[in-house]
Amino acid sequence: MSDRLMLLDTASLYFRAFYGVPDKVKAPDGSPVNAVRGLLDIVAKLVTLYEPTHIVACWDDDWRPQWRVDLIPSYKAHRVVEIVPAGPDVEEVPDPLEAQIPLIRESLTALGIPIIGVAAHEADDVIGTLATLASMPVDIVTGDRDLFQLIDDERGIRVIYTARGMSNLDTLTETSVVAKYSVLPSQYADFATMRGDASDGLPGVPGVGEKTAATLLQTHGDLAGIRSAAEAGEGMSAGLRAKILAASLYLDVAPTVVEVARSLDIAPPTDPVRALDPSEADVAVALAQKWNLGSSMDRAIASLGR
């Protein structure tokens, strides 16, 4: 079996697990464990289906980095429930999910899955860096379209897209992105910058939607080319030129916010996925018994030993 690295957008997956597994699933002390069990089942399914030789749970050490907020103050602002001057701000997370996050980390650790986060950066940035540094093909598991910018057929980097649910996973390549958006993955960050994204608080260029953004990129190649053409008054209508020029301040900063980091000071994993040894399995099973993780932990353990 050839080597393949799987990068988990962990928060994306545990949010999906939380909403996908009934909250009546609880530990013996009454604590909710639906997100933990759901995430373990997700891990088991992914490892079984895609057979990665290496896997990393990428973590949001800061889900809303201040350096991104400084550039676009509206960035994820609608999800903030408490501003923390020293950061990171407190995200709107349901209390029953928030309570499970330490157990999620403990469960992943018990399975031998490394958790990697970087201060002042999101999981997307960790994924961007590890995918860039990887010496093997990469599967990025996420429900976040922003990571489409990393897809690279030549290097074997693809996205396992979870937006339609774990029973309807989509494996996205360059062909998939072009078919859906009419732009290459290498153009996707510029495409997203112009289109905007309400879920991330990115306003985009007013009056420029997906079709117009794609047409501009097809004609001018990238955002720099589009802006140069607008400044020269070439290759677009007067009305569209006016919209691009009016958004100059936004376009000066938005690419830095939208593009994922690719050069953080982290190293790709070297330890492969492997079956737990007896003592490690005992720890994982004891954790499962304590918290009523049951067959979900069993399936996760079994998947690692395939």
PDB file of C-alpha atoms in Angstrom:
ATOM      1  CA  MET A   1       0.000   0.000   0.000  1.00  0.00           C
ATOM      2  CA  SER A   2       1.453   3.375  -0.983  1.00  0.00           C
ATOM      3  CA  ASP A   3       1.812   6.079   1.643  1.00  0.00           C
ATOM      4  CA  ARG A   4      -1.026   8.591   2.007  1.00  0.00           C
ATOM      5  CA  LEU A   5      -1.487  11.318   4.622  1.00  0.00           C
ATOM      6  CA  MET A   6      -4.953  12.139   5.954  1.00  0.00           C
ATOM      7  CA  LEU A   7      -5.467  15.593   7.480  1.00  0.00           C
ATOM      8  CA  LEU A   8      -8.595  16.010   9.585  1.00  0.00           C
ATOM      9  CA  ASP A   9     -10.254  19.403   9.906  1.00  0.00           C
ATOM     10  CA  THR A  10     -11.122  18.297  13.406  1.00  0.00           C
ATOM     11  CA  ALA A  11     -13.566  21.006  14.473  1.00  0.00           C
ATOM     12  CA  SER A  12     -15.497  20.640  11.231  1.00  0.00           C
ATOM     13  CA  LEU A  13     -15.852  16.933  11.982  1.00  0.00           C
ATOM     14  CA  TYR A  14     -16.770  17.157  15.655  1.00  0.00           C
ATOM     15  CA  PHE A  15     -19.423  19.786  14.930  1.00  0.00           C
ATOM     16  CA  ARG A  16     -20.855  17.405  12.317  1.00  0.00           C
ATOM     17  CA  ALA A  17     -20.704  14.548  14.823  1.00  0.00           C
ATOM     18  CA  PHE A  18     -22.418  16.616  17.510  1.00  0.00           C
ATOM     19  CA  TYR A  19     -25.385  17.423  15.299  1.00  0.00           C
ATOM     20  CA  GLY A  20     -25.477  13.983  13.693  1.00  0.00           C
ATOM     21  CA  VAL A  21     -25.643  11.806  16.813  1.00  0.00           C
ATOM     22  CA  PRO A  22     -28.628  12.112  19.212  1.00  0.00           C
ATOM     23  CA  ASP A  23     -27.826  14.018  22.388  1.00  0.00           C
ATOM     24  CA  LYS A  24     -29.449  11.278  24.442  1.00  0.00           C
ATOM     25  CA  VAL A  25     -26.109   9.454  24.160  1.00  0.00           C
ATOM     26  CA  LYS A  26     -24.489  10.119  27.536  1.00  0.00           C
ATOM     27  CA  ALA A  27     -21.775   8.913  29.883  1.00  0.00           C
ATOM     28  CA  PRO A  28     -22.687   7.108  33.120  1.00  0.00           C
ATOM     29  CA  ASP A  29     -22.468  10.426  35.007  1.00  0.00           C
ATOM     30  CA  GLY A  30     -24.937  12.037  32.582  1.00  0.00           C
ATOM     31  CA  SER A  31     -22.334  13.961  30.591  1.00  0.00           C
ATOM     32  CA  PRO A  32     -23.019  14.211  26.839  1.00  0.00           C
ATOM     33  CA  VAL A  33     -20.727  12.113  24.663  1.00  0.00           C
ATOM     34  CA  ASN A  34     -22.564  12.193  21.335  1.00  0.00           C
ATOM     35  CA  ALA A  35     -19.865  14.286  19.606  1.00  0.00           C
ATOM     36  CA  VAL A  36     -17.098  12.025  20.899  1.00  0.00           C
ATOM     37  CA  ARG A  37     -18.823   8.856  19.762  1.00  0.00           C
ATOM     38  CA  GLY A  38     -19.743  10.419  16.447  1.00  0.00           C
ATOM     39  CA  LEU A  39     -16.176  11.562  15.814  1.00  0.00           C
ATOM     40  CA  LEU A  40     -14.795   8.119  16.645  1.00  0.00           C
ATOM     41  CA  ASP A  41     -17.207   6.595  14.138  1.00  0.00           C
ATOM     42  CA  ILE A  42     -16.109   9.176  11.558  1.00  0.00           C
ATOM     43  CA  VAL A  43     -12.458   8.304  12.136  1.00  0.00           C
ATOM     44  CA  ALA A  44     -13.216   4.591  11.825  1.00  0.00           C
ATOM     45  CA  LYS A  45     -15.080   5.100   8.558  1.00  0.00           C
ATOM     46  CA  LEU A  46     -12.421   7.355   7.045  1.00  0.00           C
ATOM     47  CA  VAL A  47      -9.543   5.060   7.938  1.00  0.00           C
ATOM     48  CA  THR A  48     -11.421   2.024   6.621  1.00  0.00           C
ATOM     49  CA  LEU A  49     -12.491   3.679   3.360  1.00  0.00           C
ATOM     50  CA  TYR A  50      -9.359   5.607   2.428  1.00  0.00           C
ATOM     51  CA  GLU A  51      -6.638   3.580   4.178  1.00  0.00           C
ATOM     52  CA  PRO A  52      -4.276   6.422   5.106  1.00  0.00           C
ATOM     53  CA  THR A  53      -0.825   5.381   6.255  1.00  0.00           C
ATOM     54  CA  HIS A  54      -0.462   8.612   8.271  1.00  0.00           C
ATOM     55  CA  ILE A  55      -3.131  10.736   9.951  1.00  0.00           C
ATOM     56  CA  VAL A  56      -3.201  14.069  11.817  1.00  0.00           C
ATOM     57  CA  ALA A  57      -6.032  15.751  13.704  1.00  0.00           C
ATOM     58  CA  CYS A  58      -5.489  19.410  12.816  1.00  0.00           C
ATOM     59  CA  TRP A  59      -6.654  21.796  15.521  1.00  0.00           C
ATOM     60  CA  ASP A  60      -7.918  25.363  15.811  1.00  0.00           C
ATOM     61  CA  ASP A  61      -5.574  26.783  18.436  1.00  0.00           C
ATOM     62  CA  ASP A  62      -7.176  30.106  17.485  1.00  0.00           C
ATOM     63  CA  TRP A  63     -10.386  29.877  15.462  1.00  0.00           C
ATOM     64  CA  ARG A  64     -10.367  33.652  14.749  1.00  0.00           C
ATOM     65  CA  PRO A  65      -6.763  34.886  14.661  1.00  0.00           C
ATOM     66  CA  GLN A  66      -6.320  38.541  15.523  1.00  0.00           C
ATOM     67  CA  TRP A  67      -4.110  39.160  12.495  1.00  0.00           C
ATOM     68  CA  ARG A  68      -7.017  38.175  10.252  1.00  0.00           C
ATOM     69  CA  VAL A  69      -9.476  40.290  12.274  1.00  0.00           C
ATOM     70  CA  ASP A  70      -7.123  43.279  12.066  1.00  0.00           C
ATOM     71  CA  LEU A  71      -7.390  43.085   8.289  1.00  0.00           C
ATOM     72  CA  ILE A  72     -11.155  42.386   8.091  1.00  0.00           C
ATOM     73  CA  PRO A  73     -12.931  43.168  11.392  1.00  0.00           C
ATOM     74  CA  SER A  74     -16.088  41.331  10.280  1.00  0.00           C
ATOM     75  CA  TYR A  75     -14.157  38.053   9.951  1.00  0.00           C
ATOM     76  CA  LYS A  76     -16.238  35.445  11.835  1.00  0.00           C
ATOM     77  CA  ALA A  77     -17.566  38.274  14.032  1.00  0.00           C
ATOM     78  CA  HIS A  78     -21.080  36.828  14.079  1.00  0.00           C
ATOM     79  CA  ARG A  79     -19.790  33.735  15.898  1.00  0.00           C
ATOM     80  CA  VAL A  80     -18.144  35.612  18.788  1.00  0.00           C
ATOM     81  CA  VAL A  81     -19.841  35.389  22.176  1.00  0.00           C
ATOM     82  CA  GLU A  82     -17.047  36.997  24.191  1.00  0.00           C
ATOM     83  CA  ILE A  83     -14.168  39.241  23.153  1.00  0.00           C
ATOM     84  CA  VAL A  84     -10.934  38.257  24.910  1.00  0.00           C
ATOM     85  CA  PRO A  85      -8.375  41.099  24.670  1.00  0.00           C
ATOM     86  CA  ALA A  86      -5.432  38.693  24.829  1.00  0.00           C
ATOM     87  CA  GLY A  87      -7.274  36.273  22.496  1.00  0.00           C
ATOM     88  CA  PRO A  88      -8.484  33.922  21.264  1.00  0.00           C
ATOM     89  CA  ASP A  89     -12.078  35.162  21.408  1.00  0.00           C
ATOM     90  CA  VAL A  90     -14.751  32.789  22.681  1.00  0.00           C
ATOM     91  CA  GLU A  91     -16.639  31.120  19.840  1.00  0.00           C
ATOM     92  CA  GLU A  92     -20.344  30.347  19.919  1.00  0.00           C
ATOM     93  CA  VAL A  93     -20.283  26.628  20.651  1.00  0.00           C
ATOM     94  CA  PRO A  94     -23.198  24.747  22.218  1.00  0.00           C
ATOM     95  CA  ASP A  95     -22.396  24.021  25.857  1.00  0.00           C
ATOM     96  CA  PRO A  96     -22.923  20.247  25.475  1.00  0.00           C
ATOM     97  CA  LEU A  97     -20.336  20.224  22.685  1.00  0.00           C
ATOM     98  CA  GLU A  98     -17.865  22.489  24.489  1.00  0.00           C
ATOM     99  CA  ALA A  99     -17.910  20.076  27.428  1.00  0.00           C
ATOM    100  CA  GLN A 100     -16.863  17.197  25.159  1.00  0.00           C
ATOM    101  CA  ILE A 101     -13.815  18.793  23.547  1.00  0.00           C
ATOM    102  CA  PRO A 102     -11.316  17.669  26.250  1.00  0.00           C
ATOM    103  CA  LEU A 103     -12.621  14.099  25.902  1.00  0.00           C
ATOM    104  CA  ILE A 104     -12.332  14.348  22.119  1.00  0.00           C
ATOM    105  CA  ARG A 105      -8.664  15.241  22.509  1.00  0.00           C
ATOM    106  CA  GLU A 106      -8.129  12.457  25.050  1.00  0.00           C
ATOM    107  CA  SER A 107      -9.800   9.913  22.754  1.00  0.00           C
ATOM    108  CA  LEU A 108      -7.705  10.888  19.732  1.00  0.00           C
ATOM    109  CA  THR A 109      -4.566  10.679  21.849  1.00  0.00           C
ATOM    110  CA  ALA A 110      -5.583   7.235  23.110  1.00  0.00           C
ATOM    111  CA  LEU A 111      -5.828   6.105  19.474  1.00  0.00           C
ATOM    112  CA  GLY A 112      -2.333   7.413  18.767  1.00  0.00           C
ATOM    113  CA  ILE A 113      -3.600  10.107  16.386  1.00  0.00           C
ATOM    114  CA  PRO A 114      -1.412  13.211  16.741  1.00  0.00           C
ATOM    115  CA  ILE A 115      -3.164  16.527  17.355  1.00  0.00           C
ATOM    116  CA  ILE A 116      -1.408  19.537  15.819  1.00  0.00           C
ATOM    117  CA  GLY A 117      -2.348  23.162  16.328  1.00  0.00           C
ATOM    118  CA  VAL A 118      -0.370  26.379  16.116  1.00  0.00           C
ATOM    119  CA  ALA A 119      -0.866  29.479  18.258  1.00  0.00           C
ATOM    120  CA  ALA A 120      -2.646  32.339  16.469  1.00  0.00           C
ATOM    121  CA  HIS A 121      -3.634  30.064  13.594  1.00  0.00           C
ATOM    122  CA  GLU A 122      -6.590  27.998  12.491  1.00  0.00           C
ATOM    123  CA  ALA A 123      -6.689  24.326  11.607  1.00  0.00           C
ATOM    124  CA  ASP A 124      -6.895  25.417   7.945  1.00  0.00           C
ATOM    125  CA  ASP A 125      -3.406  26.887   8.276  1.00  0.00           C
ATOM    126  CA  VAL A 126      -2.057  23.701   9.834  1.00  0.00           C
ATOM    127  CA  ILE A 127      -3.634  21.725   6.995  1.00  0.00           C
ATOM    128  CA  GLY A 128      -2.197  24.114   4.403  1.00  0.00           C
ATOM    129  CA  THR A 129       1.303  23.754   5.821  1.00  0.00           C
ATOM    130  CA  LEU A 130       1.245  19.983   6.269  1.00  0.00           C
ATOM    131  CA  ALA A 131      -0.206  19.475   2.775  1.00  0.00           C
ATOM    132  CA  THR A 132       2.501  21.715   1.325  1.00  0.00           C
ATOM    133  CA  LEU A 133       5.300  19.917   3.165  1.00  0.00           C
ATOM    134  CA  ALA A 134       4.005  16.394   2.590  1.00  0.00           C
ATOM    135  CA  SER A 135       6.182  13.994   0.643  1.00  0.00           C
ATOM    136  CA  MET A 136       3.194  11.754  -0.109  1.00  0.00           C
ATOM    137  CA  PRO A 137      -0.350  12.144  -1.477  1.00  0.00           C
ATOM    138  CA  VAL A 138      -2.770  13.885   0.893  1.00  0.00           C
ATOM    139  CA  ASP A 139      -6.467  13.550   1.715  1.00  0.00           C
ATOM    140  CA  ILE A 140      -7.938  16.621   3.441  1.00  0.00           C
ATOM    141  CA  VAL A 141     -11.175  15.814   5.257  1.00  0.00           C
ATOM    142  CA  THR A 142     -13.354  18.891   5.717  1.00  0.00           C
ATOM    143  CA  GLY A 143     -16.698  20.551   5.145  1.00  0.00           C
ATOM    144  CA  ASP A 144     -14.963  23.889   4.484  1.00  0.00           C
ATOM    145  CA  ARG A 145     -14.799  25.068   0.872  1.00  0.00           C
ATOM    146  CA  ASP A 146     -11.827  27.329   1.648  1.00  0.00           C
ATOM    147  CA  LEU A 147      -9.570  24.288   1.579  1.00  0.00           C
ATOM    148  CA  PHE A 148     -10.359  23.661  -2.094  1.00  0.00           C
ATOM    149  CA  GLN A 149      -7.450  26.033  -2.772  1.00  0.00           C
ATOM    150  CA  LEU A 150      -5.060  23.236  -1.720  1.00  0.00           C
ATOM    151  CA  ILE A 151      -6.235  20.634  -4.238  1.00  0.00           C
ATOM    152  CA  ASP A 152      -3.391  19.652  -6.527  1.00  0.00           C
ATOM    153  CA  ASP A 153      -3.706  16.668  -8.873  1.00  0.00           C
ATOM    154  CA  GLU A 154       0.004  16.607  -9.675  1.00  0.00           C
ATOM    155  CA  ARG A 155       0.900  16.176  -6.005  1.00  0.00           C
ATOM    156  CA  GLY A 156      -2.065  13.923  -5.229  1.00  0.00           C
ATOM    157  CA  ILE A 157      -3.733  16.408  -2.853  1.00  0.00           C
ATOM    158  CA  ARG A 158      -7.496  15.989  -2.814  1.00  0.00           C
ATOM    159  CA  VAL A 159     -10.361  16.966  -0.515  1.00  0.00           C
ATOM    160  CA  ILE A 160     -12.747  14.463   1.042  1.00  0.00           C
ATOM    161  CA  TYR A 161     -15.716  16.808   1.315  1.00  0.00           C
ATOM    162  CA  THR A 162     -18.244  16.096   4.064  1.00  0.00           C
ATOM    163  CA  ALA A 163     -20.897  18.735   3.296  1.00  0.00           C
ATOM    164  CA  ARG A 164     -23.466  16.146   2.168  1.00  0.00           C
ATOM    165  CA  GLY A 165     -22.856  13.942   5.192  1.00  0.00           C
ATOM    166  CA  MET A 166     -20.685  10.961   5.993  1.00  0.00           C
ATOM    167  CA  SER A 167     -22.875   8.696   3.848  1.00  0.00           C
ATOM    168  CA  ASN A 168     -22.333  10.923   0.809  1.00  0.00           C
ATOM    169  CA  LEU A 169     -18.649  11.826   0.872  1.00  0.00           C
ATOM    170  CA  ASP A 170     -17.298  13.589  -2.207  1.00  0.00           C
ATOM    171  CA  THR A 171     -13.697  13.130  -3.314  1.00  0.00           C
ATOM    172  CA  LEU A 172     -12.740  16.401  -4.975  1.00  0.00           C
ATOM    173  CA  THR A 173      -9.935  16.862  -7.474  1.00  0.00           C
ATOM    174  CA  GLU A 174      -9.037  19.661  -9.873  1.00  0.00           C
ATOM    175  CA  THR A 175     -11.647  18.348 -12.305  1.00  0.00           C
ATOM    176  CA  SER A 176     -14.327  18.523  -9.604  1.00  0.00           C
ATOM    177  CA  VAL A 177     -13.533  22.132  -8.727  1.00  0.00           C
ATOM    178  CA  VAL A 178     -13.479  23.230 -12.361  1.00  0.00           C
ATOM    179  CA  ALA A 179     -16.780  21.454 -13.022  1.00  0.00           C
ATOM    180  CA  LYS A 180     -18.458  23.088 -10.016  1.00  0.00           C
ATOM    181  CA  TYR A 181     -16.970  26.591 -10.041  1.00  0.00           C
ATOM    182  CA  SER A 182     -15.303  27.021 -13.464  1.00  0.00           C
ATOM    183  CA  VAL A 183     -11.998  27.936 -11.801  1.00  0.00           C
ATOM    184  CA  LEU A 184      -8.878  25.971 -10.949  1.00  0.00           C
ATOM    185  CA  PRO A 185      -8.069  25.186  -7.310  1.00  0.00           C
ATOM    186  CA  SER A 186      -5.085  27.547  -7.646  1.00  0.00           C
ATOM    187  CA  GLN A 187      -7.613  30.312  -8.429  1.00  0.00           C
ATOM    188  CA  TYR A 188     -10.055  29.360  -5.697  1.00  0.00           C
ATOM    189  CA  ALA A 189      -8.759  31.752  -3.013  1.00  0.00           C
ATOM    190  CA  ASP A 190      -9.120  34.700  -5.412  1.00  0.00           C
ATOM    191  CA  PHE A 191     -12.551  33.395  -6.417  1.00  0.00           C
ATOM    192  CA  ALA A 192     -13.627  33.207  -2.759  1.00  0.00           C
ATOM    193  CA  THR A 193     -12.192  36.648  -2.061  1.00  0.00           C
ATOM    194  CA  MET A 194     -14.350  38.231  -4.760  1.00  0.00           C
ATOM    195  CA  ARG A 195     -17.458  36.157  -4.081  1.00  0.00           C
ATOM    196  CA  GLY A 196     -17.268  36.600  -0.327  1.00  0.00           C
ATOM    197  CA  ASP A 197     -18.585  34.189   2.277  1.00  0.00           C
ATOM    198  CA  ALA A 198     -21.281  35.197   4.759  1.00  0.00           C
ATOM    199  CA  SER A 199     -20.467  32.199   6.967  1.00  0.00           C
ATOM    200  CA  ASP A 200     -16.999  33.671   7.558  1.00  0.00           C
ATOM    201  CA  GLY A 201     -18.033  37.323   7.588  1.00  0.00           C
ATOM    202  CA  LEU A 202     -16.245  38.063   4.314  1.00  0.00           C
ATOM    203  CA  PRO A 203     -18.172  40.726   2.371  1.00  0.00           C
ATOM    204  CA  GLY A 204     -16.715  40.049  -1.064  1.00  0.00           C
ATOM    205  CA  VAL A 205     -16.929  42.579  -3.879  1.00  0.00           C
ATOM    206  CA  PRO A 206     -20.484  43.992  -3.918  1.00  0.00           C
ATOM    207  CA  GLY A 207     -22.243  42.998  -7.111  1.00  0.00           C
ATOM    208  CA  VAL A 208     -19.751  40.249  -8.002  1.00  0.00           C
ATOM    209  CA  GLY A 209     -21.135  36.743  -7.575  1.00  0.00           C
ATOM    210  CA  GLU A 210     -19.738  33.333  -8.426  1.00  0.00           C
ATOM    211  CA  LYS A 211     -20.359  33.492 -12.186  1.00  0.00           C
ATOM    212  CA  THR A 212     -18.835  36.932 -12.588  1.00  0.00           C
ATOM    213  CA  ALA A 213     -15.854  36.048 -10.400  1.00  0.00           C
ATOM    214  CA  ALA A 214     -15.230  32.891 -12.422  1.00  0.00           C
ATOM    215  CA  THR A 215     -15.488  34.757 -15.727  1.00  0.00           C
ATOM    216  CA  LEU A 216     -13.025  37.388 -14.533  1.00  0.00           C
ATOM    217  CA  LEU A 217     -10.538  34.729 -13.464  1.00  0.00           C
ATOM    218  CA  GLN A 218     -10.896  32.871 -16.738  1.00  0.00           C
ATOM    219  CA  THR A 219     -10.115  36.085 -18.591  1.00  0.00           C
ATOM    220  CA  HIS A 220      -7.427  37.630 -16.392  1.00  0.00           C
ATOM    221  CA  GLY A 221      -5.893  34.663 -14.567  1.00  0.00           C
ATOM    222  CA  ASP A 222      -5.789  35.915 -11.009  1.00  0.00           C
ATOM    223  CA  LEU A 223      -6.858  38.770  -8.759  1.00  0.00           C
ATOM    224  CA  ALA A 224      -3.780  40.827  -9.590  1.00  0.00           C
ATOM    225  CA  GLY A 225      -4.605  40.526 -13.278  1.00  0.00           C
ATOM    226  CA  ILE A 226      -8.225  41.491 -12.670  1.00  0.00           C
ATOM    227  CA  ARG A 227      -7.227  44.574 -10.690  1.00  0.00           C
ATOM    228  CA  SER A 228      -4.677  45.605 -13.312  1.00  0.00           C
ATOM    229  CA  ALA A 229      -7.303  45.283 -16.039  1.00  0.00           C
ATOM    230  CA  ALA A 230      -9.784  47.318 -14.007  1.00  0.00           C
ATOM    231  CA  GLU A 231      -7.230  50.059 -13.438  1.00  0.00           C
ATOM    232  CA  ALA A 232      -6.442  50.104 -17.157  1.00  0.00           C
ATOM    233  CA  GLY A 233     -10.105  50.065 -18.115  1.00  0.00           C
ATOM    234  CA  GLU A 234      -9.688  46.918 -20.192  1.00  0.00           C
ATOM    235  CA  GLY A 235     -11.352  43.513 -20.460  1.00  0.00           C
ATOM    236  CA  MET A 236     -14.568  44.273 -18.550  1.00  0.00           C
ATOM    237  CA  SER A 237     -17.596  46.510 -18.628  1.00  0.00           C
ATOM    238  CA  ALA A 238     -17.489  49.987 -17.150  1.00  0.00           C
ATOM    239  CA  GLY A 239     -19.924  48.930 -14.447  1.00  0.00           C
ATOM    240  CA  LEU A 240     -17.861  45.923 -13.421  1.00  0.00           C
ATOM    241  CA  ARG A 241     -14.684  47.993 -13.509  1.00  0.00           C
ATOM    242  CA  ALA A 242     -16.311  50.463 -11.113  1.00  0.00           C
ATOM    243  CA  LYS A 243     -17.210  47.654  -8.703  1.00  0.00           C
ATOM    244  CA  ILE A 244     -13.660  46.289  -8.681  1.00  0.00           C
ATOM    245  CA  LEU A 245     -12.129  49.713  -8.144  1.00  0.00           C
ATOM    246  CA  ALA A 246     -14.605  50.602  -5.399  1.00  0.00           C
ATOM    247  CA  ALA A 247     -13.555  47.469  -3.506  1.00  0.00           C
ATOM    248  CA  SER A 248      -9.840  48.306  -3.630  1.00  0.00           C
ATOM    249  CA  LEU A 249      -9.347  48.604   0.127  1.00  0.00           C
ATOM    250  CA  TYR A 250     -11.038  45.245   0.694  1.00  0.00           C
ATOM    251  CA  LEU A 251      -9.057  43.610  -2.108  1.00  0.00           C
ATOM    252  CA  ASP A 252      -5.810  44.928  -0.626  1.00  0.00           C
ATOM    253  CA  VAL A 253      -6.267  42.810   2.505  1.00  0.00           C
ATOM    254  CA  ALA A 254      -8.743  40.020   1.786  1.00  0.00           C
ATOM    255  CA  PRO A 255      -6.328  37.644   0.032  1.00  0.00           C
ATOM    256  CA  THR A 256      -4.201  37.449   3.186  1.00  0.00           C
ATOM    257  CA  VAL A 257      -7.303  36.505   5.166  1.00  0.00           C
ATOM    258  CA  VAL A 258      -8.637  33.962   2.677  1.00  0.00           C
ATOM    259  CA  GLU A 259      -5.385  32.217   1.734  1.00  0.00           C
ATOM    260  CA  VAL A 260      -4.358  29.478   4.141  1.00  0.00           C
ATOM    261  CA  ALA A 261      -0.880  29.573   5.607  1.00  0.00           C
ATOM    262  CA  ARG A 262       1.578  27.153   4.045  1.00  0.00           C
ATOM    263  CA  SER A 263       4.791  27.774   5.953  1.00  0.00           C
ATOM    264  CA  LEU A 264       4.114  27.388   9.671  1.00  0.00           C
ATOM    265  CA  ASP A 265       6.882  25.999  11.852  1.00  0.00           C
ATOM    266  CA  ILE A 266       5.585  22.435  12.073  1.00  0.00           C
ATOM    267  CA  ALA A 267       6.810  19.127  10.729  1.00  0.00           C
ATOM    268  CA  PRO A 268       4.875  16.478   8.829  1.00  0.00           C
ATOM    269  CA  PRO A 269       4.123  13.327  10.836  1.00  0.00           C
ATOM    270  CA  THR A 270       6.606  10.507  10.543  1.00  0.00           C
ATOM    271  CA  ASP A 271       4.878   7.832  12.601  1.00  0.00           C
ATOM    272  CA  PRO A 272       2.447   5.749  10.531  1.00  0.00           C
ATOM    273  CA  VAL A 273      -1.019   4.610  11.473  1.00  0.00           C
ATOM    274  CA  ARG A 274      -0.700   1.333  13.372  1.00  0.00           C
ATOM    275  CA  ALA A 275      -2.629  -1.054  15.513  1.00  0.00           C
ATOM    276  CA  LEU A 276      -2.556  -0.252  19.216  1.00  0.00           C
ATOM    277  CA  ASP A 277      -0.323  -2.483  21.293  1.00  0.00           C
ATOM    278  CA  PRO A 278      -2.039  -4.341  24.174  1.00  0.00           C
ATOM    279  CA  SER A 279      -1.270  -1.706  26.814  1.00  0.00           C
ATOM    280  CA  GLU A 280      -2.428   1.131  24.547  1.00  0.00           C
ATOM    281  CA  ALA A 281      -5.587  -0.779  23.700  1.00  0.00           C
ATOM    282  CA  ASP A 282      -6.257  -1.279  27.411  1.00  0.00           C
ATOM    283  CA  VAL A 283      -6.045   2.494  27.980  1.00  0.00           C
ATOM    284  CA  ALA A 284      -8.414   3.196  25.076  1.00  0.00           C
ATOM    285  CA  VAL A 285     -10.888   0.545  26.207  1.00  0.00           C
ATOM    286  CA  ALA A 286     -10.798   1.827  29.791  1.00  0.00           C
ATOM    287  CA  LEU A 287     -11.509   5.336  28.529  1.00  0.00           C
ATOM    288  CA  ALA A 288     -14.412   3.975  26.479  1.00  0.00           C
ATOM    289  CA  GLN A 289     -15.842   2.142  29.469  1.00  0.00           C
ATOM    290  CA  LYS A 290     -15.557   5.174  31.725  1.00  0.00           C
ATOM    291  CA  TRP A 291     -17.368   7.441  29.268  1.00  0.00           C
ATOM    292  CA  ASN A 292     -19.739   5.033  27.505  1.00  0.00           C
ATOM    293  CA  LEU A 293     -17.962   5.292  24.175  1.00  0.00           C
ATOM    294  CA  GLY A 294     -18.651   1.628  23.595  1.00  0.00           C
ATOM    295  CA  SER A 295     -18.687   0.274  20.065  1.00  0.00           C
ATOM    296  CA  SER A 296     -17.551   3.616  18.604  1.00  0.00           C
ATOM    297  CA  MET A 297     -14.162   3.258  20.268  1.00  0.00           C
ATOM    298  CA  ASP A 298     -14.072  -0.432  19.343  1.00  0.00           C
ATOM    299  CA  ARG A 299     -14.592   0.439  15.662  1.00  0.00           C
ATOM    300  CA  ALA A 300     -11.933   3.143  15.761  1.00  0.00           C
ATOM    301  CA  ILE A 301      -9.413   0.777  17.370  1.00  0.00           C
ATOM    302  CA  ALA A 302     -10.210  -1.956  14.849  1.00  0.00           C
ATOM    303  CA  SER A 303      -9.823   0.398  11.877  1.00  0.00           C
ATOM    304  CA  LEU A 304      -6.271   1.271  12.898  1.00  0.00           C
ATOM    305  CA  GLY A 305      -5.287  -2.378  12.830  1.00  0.00           C
ATOM    306  CA  ARG A 306      -6.517  -3.130   9.312  1.00  0.00           C
TER     307      ARG A 306
END
